[in-house]
mmCIF file of C-alpha atoms in Angstrom:
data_model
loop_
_atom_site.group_PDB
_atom_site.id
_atom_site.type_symbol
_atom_site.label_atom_id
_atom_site.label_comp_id
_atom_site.label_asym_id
_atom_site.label_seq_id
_atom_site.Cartn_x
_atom_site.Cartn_y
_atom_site.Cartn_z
ATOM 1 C CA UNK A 1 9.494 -17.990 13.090
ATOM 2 C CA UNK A 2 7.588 -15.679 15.706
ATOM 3 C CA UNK A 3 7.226 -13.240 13.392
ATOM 4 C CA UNK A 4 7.453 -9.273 13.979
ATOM 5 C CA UNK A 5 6.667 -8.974 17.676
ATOM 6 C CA UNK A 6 5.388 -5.857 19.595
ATOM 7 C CA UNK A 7 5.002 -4.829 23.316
ATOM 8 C CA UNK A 8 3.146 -3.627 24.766
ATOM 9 C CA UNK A 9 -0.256 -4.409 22.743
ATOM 10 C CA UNK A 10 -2.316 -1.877 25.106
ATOM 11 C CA UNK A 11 -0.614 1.253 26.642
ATOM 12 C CA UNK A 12 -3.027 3.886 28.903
ATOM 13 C CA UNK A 13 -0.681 6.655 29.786
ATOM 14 C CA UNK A 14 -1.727 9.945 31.272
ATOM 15 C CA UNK A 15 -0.749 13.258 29.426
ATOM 16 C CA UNK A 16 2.795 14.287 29.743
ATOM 17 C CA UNK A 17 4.076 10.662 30.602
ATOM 18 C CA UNK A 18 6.823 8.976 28.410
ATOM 19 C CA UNK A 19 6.253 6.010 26.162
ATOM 20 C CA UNK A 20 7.722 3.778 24.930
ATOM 21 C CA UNK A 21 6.925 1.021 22.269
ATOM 22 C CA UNK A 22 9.022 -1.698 21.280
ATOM 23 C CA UNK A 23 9.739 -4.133 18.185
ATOM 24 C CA UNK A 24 11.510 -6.786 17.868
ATOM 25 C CA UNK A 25 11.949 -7.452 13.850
ATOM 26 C CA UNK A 26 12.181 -11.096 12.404
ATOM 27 C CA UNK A 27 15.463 -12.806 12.289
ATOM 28 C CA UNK A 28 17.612 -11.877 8.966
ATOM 29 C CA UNK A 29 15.007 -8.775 7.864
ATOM 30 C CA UNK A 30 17.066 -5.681 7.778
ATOM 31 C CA UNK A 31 14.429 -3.029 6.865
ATOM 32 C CA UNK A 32 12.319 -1.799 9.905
ATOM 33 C CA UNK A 33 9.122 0.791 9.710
ATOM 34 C CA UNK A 34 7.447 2.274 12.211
ATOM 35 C CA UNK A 35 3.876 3.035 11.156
ATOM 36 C CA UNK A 36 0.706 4.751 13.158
ATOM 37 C CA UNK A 37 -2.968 3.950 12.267
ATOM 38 C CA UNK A 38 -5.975 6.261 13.014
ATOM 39 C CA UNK A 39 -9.396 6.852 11.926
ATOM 40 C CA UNK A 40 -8.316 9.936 10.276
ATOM 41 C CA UNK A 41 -5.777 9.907 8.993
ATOM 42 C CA UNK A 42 -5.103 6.005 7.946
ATOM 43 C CA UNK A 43 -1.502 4.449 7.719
ATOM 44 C CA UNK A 44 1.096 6.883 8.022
ATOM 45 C CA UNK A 45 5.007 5.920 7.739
ATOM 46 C CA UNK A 46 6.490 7.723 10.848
ATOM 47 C CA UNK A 47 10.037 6.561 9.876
ATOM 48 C CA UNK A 48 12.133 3.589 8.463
ATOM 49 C CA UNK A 49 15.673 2.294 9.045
ATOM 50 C CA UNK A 50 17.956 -0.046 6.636
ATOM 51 C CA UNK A 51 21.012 -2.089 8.283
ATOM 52 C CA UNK A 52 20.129 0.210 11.485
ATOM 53 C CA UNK A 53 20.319 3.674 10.379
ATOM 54 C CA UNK A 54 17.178 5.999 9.799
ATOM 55 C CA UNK A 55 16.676 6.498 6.154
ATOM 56 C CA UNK A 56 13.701 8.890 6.617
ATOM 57 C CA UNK A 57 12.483 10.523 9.726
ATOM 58 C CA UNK A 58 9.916 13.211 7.963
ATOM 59 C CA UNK A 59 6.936 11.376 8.948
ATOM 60 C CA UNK A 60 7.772 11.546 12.789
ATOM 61 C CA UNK A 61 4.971 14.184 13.874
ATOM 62 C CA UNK A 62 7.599 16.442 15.534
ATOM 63 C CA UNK A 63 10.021 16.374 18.090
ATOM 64 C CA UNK A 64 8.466 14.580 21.232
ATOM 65 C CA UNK A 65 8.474 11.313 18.874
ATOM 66 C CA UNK A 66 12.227 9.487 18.474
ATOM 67 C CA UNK A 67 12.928 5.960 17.296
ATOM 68 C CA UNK A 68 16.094 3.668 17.796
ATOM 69 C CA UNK A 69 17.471 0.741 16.280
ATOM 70 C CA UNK A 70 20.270 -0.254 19.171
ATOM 71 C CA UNK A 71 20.591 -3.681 17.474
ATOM 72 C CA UNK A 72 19.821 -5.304 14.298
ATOM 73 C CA UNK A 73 17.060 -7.125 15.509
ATOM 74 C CA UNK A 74 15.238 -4.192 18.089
ATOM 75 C CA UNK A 75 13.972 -0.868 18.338
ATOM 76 C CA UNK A 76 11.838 1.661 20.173
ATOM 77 C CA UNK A 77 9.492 4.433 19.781
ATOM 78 C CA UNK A 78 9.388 6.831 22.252
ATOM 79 C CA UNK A 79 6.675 9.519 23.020
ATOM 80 C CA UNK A 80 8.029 12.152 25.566
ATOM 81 C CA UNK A 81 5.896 13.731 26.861
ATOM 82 C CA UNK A 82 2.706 12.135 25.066
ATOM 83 C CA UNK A 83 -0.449 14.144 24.432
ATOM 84 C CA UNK A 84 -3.966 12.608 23.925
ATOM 85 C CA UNK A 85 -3.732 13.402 20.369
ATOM 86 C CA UNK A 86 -1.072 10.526 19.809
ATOM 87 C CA UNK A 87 -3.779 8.129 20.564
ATOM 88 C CA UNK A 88 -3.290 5.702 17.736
ATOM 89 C CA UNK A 89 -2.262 1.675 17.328
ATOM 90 C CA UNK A 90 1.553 2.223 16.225
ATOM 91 C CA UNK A 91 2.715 -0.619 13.579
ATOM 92 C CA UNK A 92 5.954 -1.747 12.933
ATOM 93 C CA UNK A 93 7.084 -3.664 10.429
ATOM 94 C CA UNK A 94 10.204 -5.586 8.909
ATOM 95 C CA UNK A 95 11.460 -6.834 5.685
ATOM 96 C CA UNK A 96 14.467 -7.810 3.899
ATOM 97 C CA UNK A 97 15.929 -4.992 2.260
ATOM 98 C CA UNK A 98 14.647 -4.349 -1.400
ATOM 99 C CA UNK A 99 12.089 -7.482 -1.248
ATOM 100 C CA UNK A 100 8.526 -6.609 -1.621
ATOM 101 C CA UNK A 101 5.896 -6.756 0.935
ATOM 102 C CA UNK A 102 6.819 -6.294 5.234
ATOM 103 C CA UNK A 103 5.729 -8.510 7.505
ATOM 104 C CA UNK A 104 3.594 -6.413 10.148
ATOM 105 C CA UNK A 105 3.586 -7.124 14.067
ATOM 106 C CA UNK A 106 0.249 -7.060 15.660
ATOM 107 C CA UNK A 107 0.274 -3.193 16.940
ATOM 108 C CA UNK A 108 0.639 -1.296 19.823
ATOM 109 C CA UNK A 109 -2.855 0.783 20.801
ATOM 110 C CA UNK A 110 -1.963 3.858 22.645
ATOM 111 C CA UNK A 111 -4.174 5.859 24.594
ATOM 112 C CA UNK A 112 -3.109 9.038 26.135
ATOM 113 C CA UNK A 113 -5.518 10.427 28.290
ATOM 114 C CA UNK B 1 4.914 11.454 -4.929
ATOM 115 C CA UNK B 2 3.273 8.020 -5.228
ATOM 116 C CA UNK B 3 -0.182 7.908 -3.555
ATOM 117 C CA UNK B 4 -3.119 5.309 -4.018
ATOM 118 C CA UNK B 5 -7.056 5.947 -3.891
ATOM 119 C CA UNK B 6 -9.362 3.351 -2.469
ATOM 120 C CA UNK B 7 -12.788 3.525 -3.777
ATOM 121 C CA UNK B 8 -15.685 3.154 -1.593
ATOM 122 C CA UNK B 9 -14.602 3.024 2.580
ATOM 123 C CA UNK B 10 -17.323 0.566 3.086
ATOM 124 C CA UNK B 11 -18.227 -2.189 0.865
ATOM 125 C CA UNK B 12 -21.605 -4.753 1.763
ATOM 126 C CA UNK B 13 -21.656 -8.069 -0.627
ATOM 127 C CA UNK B 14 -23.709 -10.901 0.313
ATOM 128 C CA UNK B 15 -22.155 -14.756 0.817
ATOM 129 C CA UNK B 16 -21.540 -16.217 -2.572
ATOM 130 C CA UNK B 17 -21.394 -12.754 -4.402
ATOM 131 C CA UNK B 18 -18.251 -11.337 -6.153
ATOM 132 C CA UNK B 19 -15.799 -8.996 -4.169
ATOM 133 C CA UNK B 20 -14.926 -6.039 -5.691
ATOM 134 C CA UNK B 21 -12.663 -3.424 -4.372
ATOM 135 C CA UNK B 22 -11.120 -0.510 -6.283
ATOM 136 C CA UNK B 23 -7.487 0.970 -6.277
ATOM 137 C CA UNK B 24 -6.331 3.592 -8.490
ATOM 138 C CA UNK B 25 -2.685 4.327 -7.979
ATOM 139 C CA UNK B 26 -0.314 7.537 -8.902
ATOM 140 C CA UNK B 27 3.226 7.029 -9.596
ATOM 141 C CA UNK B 28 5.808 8.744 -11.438
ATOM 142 C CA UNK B 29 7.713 5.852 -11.938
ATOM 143 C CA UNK B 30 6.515 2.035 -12.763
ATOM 144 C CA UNK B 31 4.721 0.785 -9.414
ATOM 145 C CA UNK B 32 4.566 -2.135 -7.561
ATOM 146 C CA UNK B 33 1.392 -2.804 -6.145
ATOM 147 C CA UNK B 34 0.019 -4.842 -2.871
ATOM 148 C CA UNK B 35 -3.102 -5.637 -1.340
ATOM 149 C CA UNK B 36 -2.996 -6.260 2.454
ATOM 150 C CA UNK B 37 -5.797 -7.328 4.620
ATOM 151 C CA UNK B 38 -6.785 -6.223 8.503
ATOM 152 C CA UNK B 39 -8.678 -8.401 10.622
ATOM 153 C CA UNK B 40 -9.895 -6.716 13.733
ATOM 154 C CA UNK B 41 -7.125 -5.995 16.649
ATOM 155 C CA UNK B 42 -4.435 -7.488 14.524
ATOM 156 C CA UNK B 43 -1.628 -6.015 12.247
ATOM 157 C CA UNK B 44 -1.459 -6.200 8.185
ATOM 158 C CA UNK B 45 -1.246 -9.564 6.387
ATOM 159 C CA UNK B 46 -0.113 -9.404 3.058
ATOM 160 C CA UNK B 47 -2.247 -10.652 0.426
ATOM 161 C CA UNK B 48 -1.331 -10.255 -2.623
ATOM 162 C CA UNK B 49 1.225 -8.014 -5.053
ATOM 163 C CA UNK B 50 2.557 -6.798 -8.538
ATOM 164 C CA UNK B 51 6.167 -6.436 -9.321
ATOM 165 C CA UNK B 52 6.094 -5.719 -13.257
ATOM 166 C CA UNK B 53 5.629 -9.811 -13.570
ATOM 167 C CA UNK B 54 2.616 -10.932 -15.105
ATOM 168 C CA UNK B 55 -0.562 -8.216 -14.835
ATOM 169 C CA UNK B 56 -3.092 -11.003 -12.792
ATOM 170 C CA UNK B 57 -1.850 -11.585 -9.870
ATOM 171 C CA UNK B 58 -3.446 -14.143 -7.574
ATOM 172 C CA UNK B 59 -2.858 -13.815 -3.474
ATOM 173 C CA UNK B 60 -4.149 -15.876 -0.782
ATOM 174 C CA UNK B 61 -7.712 -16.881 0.326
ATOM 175 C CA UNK B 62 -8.915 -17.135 -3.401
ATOM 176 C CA UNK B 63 -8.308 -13.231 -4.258
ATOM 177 C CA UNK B 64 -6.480 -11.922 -7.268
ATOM 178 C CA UNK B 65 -6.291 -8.191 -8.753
ATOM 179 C CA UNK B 66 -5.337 -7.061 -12.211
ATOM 180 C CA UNK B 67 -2.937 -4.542 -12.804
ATOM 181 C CA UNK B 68 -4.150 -2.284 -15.746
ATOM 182 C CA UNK B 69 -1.956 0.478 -16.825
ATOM 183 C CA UNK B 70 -3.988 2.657 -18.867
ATOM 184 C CA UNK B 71 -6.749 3.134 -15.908
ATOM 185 C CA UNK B 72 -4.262 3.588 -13.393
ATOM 186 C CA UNK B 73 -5.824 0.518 -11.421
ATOM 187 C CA UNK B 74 -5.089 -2.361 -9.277
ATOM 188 C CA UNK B 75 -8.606 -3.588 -8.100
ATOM 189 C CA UNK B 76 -9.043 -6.547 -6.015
ATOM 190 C CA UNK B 77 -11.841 -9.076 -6.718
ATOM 191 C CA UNK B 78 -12.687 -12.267 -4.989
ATOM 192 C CA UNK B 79 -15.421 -14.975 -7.515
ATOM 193 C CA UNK B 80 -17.799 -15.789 -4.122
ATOM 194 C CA UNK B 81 -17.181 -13.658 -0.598
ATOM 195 C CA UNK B 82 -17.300 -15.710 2.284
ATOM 196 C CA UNK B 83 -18.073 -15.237 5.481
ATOM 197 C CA UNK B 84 -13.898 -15.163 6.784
ATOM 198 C CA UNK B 85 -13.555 -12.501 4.531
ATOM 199 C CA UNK B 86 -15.331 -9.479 6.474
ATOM 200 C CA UNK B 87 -11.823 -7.500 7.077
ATOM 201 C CA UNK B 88 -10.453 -4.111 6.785
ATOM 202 C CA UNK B 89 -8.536 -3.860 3.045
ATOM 203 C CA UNK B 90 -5.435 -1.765 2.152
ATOM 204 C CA UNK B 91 -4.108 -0.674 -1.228
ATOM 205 C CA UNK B 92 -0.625 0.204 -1.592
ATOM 206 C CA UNK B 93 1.831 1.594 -3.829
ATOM 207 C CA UNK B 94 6.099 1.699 -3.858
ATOM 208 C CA UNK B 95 7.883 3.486 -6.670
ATOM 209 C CA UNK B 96 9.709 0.263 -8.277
ATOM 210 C CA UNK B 97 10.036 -1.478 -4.837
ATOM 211 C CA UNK B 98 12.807 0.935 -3.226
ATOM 212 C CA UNK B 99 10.573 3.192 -1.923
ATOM 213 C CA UNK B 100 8.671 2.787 1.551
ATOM 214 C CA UNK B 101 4.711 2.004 0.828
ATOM 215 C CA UNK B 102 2.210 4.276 1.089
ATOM 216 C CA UNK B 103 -0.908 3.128 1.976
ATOM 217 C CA UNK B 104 -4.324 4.067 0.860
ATOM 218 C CA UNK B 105 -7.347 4.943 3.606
ATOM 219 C CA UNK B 106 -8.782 1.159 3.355
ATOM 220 C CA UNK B 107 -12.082 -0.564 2.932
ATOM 221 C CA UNK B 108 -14.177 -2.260 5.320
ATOM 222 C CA UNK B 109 -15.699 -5.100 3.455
ATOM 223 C CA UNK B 110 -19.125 -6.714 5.202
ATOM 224 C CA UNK B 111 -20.312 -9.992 4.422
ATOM 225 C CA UNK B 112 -23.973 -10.657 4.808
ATOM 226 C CA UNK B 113 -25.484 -14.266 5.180
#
């Protein structure tokens, strides 16, 4: 099992630029979060997604961020456009639906400069 | 809304000394509990957690925390620190397991030889 796997694990993007981050979730987990980590503010759930559909968006800062789940086993984050204040390593994680504990990838860190 | 406090954002103990690190939990409902540990540049590993089992609950790498209803608390304590354990440590809470988990702010932990 290769685990939860992210790409990229470094992003440098200038202001205004879109990102996007990417998941891949582990094979049979059907729960997917997106997380982002800073100094500040610690861990904050952005959004999460059960059997593909987002369950709860009201952590996504505001309209610039989206997420997708095109597959069972994939989705993206996208930043458009990005602003230096979204500089932050972006987690997501995976789990099987109404188990405890996620299995986290490694992280994206973004910097938007 | 369910939200946990970590105690202390930095915590020193010397090689060979107990581990202590305190989580106090709110939660309308009967929580579960985790503990997840950060090393540097990589994403959460789960270490432990409480599901309403049995109130000691004993996770990897030789740590265990006690769930104790009546102070609110989940603490995490390790008998003798070692050097491997210098890590970033999060505290976190889901209402009954169906809820997403929110994470408290973490604490560094520093082992000194």
């Amino acid at each position: 099992d290769a685990g939860v796997i992210q790409s990229p694990r470094h992003e440098v993007t200038e202001m205004g630029q879109e990102v996007t981050l990417r998941c891949k979730l582990i094979s049979g987990h059907n729960s997917l979060f997106w997380y982002r980590q800073t100094m500040m503010r610690g861990l904050e759930l952005l959004i999460y997604f059960n059997n593909n559909v987002p369950i709860d968006d009201s952590g996504m800062p505001e309209d610039r961020f989206s997420a997708k789940m095109p597959n069972a086993s994939f989705s993206t984050l996208k930043i458009q456009p990005s602003e230096p204040r979204d500089s932050a390593v972006y987690f997501c994680a995976s789990s099987i639906q109404g188990s405890y504990g996620y299995t986290f990838g490694s992280g994206t860190r973004l910097t938007v400069v | 809304a369910q939200s946990v406090t970590q105690l202390g954002s930095h915590v020193s103990v010397s090689e060979g000394a107990l581990v202590l690190l305190r989580c106090n939990y709110s939660s309308s409902v009967p929580p579960y509990l985790f503990w997840y540990v950060q090393y540097p540049n990589q994403g959460l590993q789960l270490l432990l957690k409480y599901t309403s089992a049995a109130t000691l609950v004993k996770g990897i790498n030789g740590f265990e925390a006690e769930f104790k209803k009546s102070e609110t608390s989940f603490h995490l304590t390790k008998p003798s620190a070692h050097m491997s354990d210098a890590a970033e440590y999060f505290c976190a809470v889901s209402e009954a397991g169906n809820t997403p988990l929110v994470f408290g702010k973490g604490t560094r932990l520093s082992v000194i030889a």
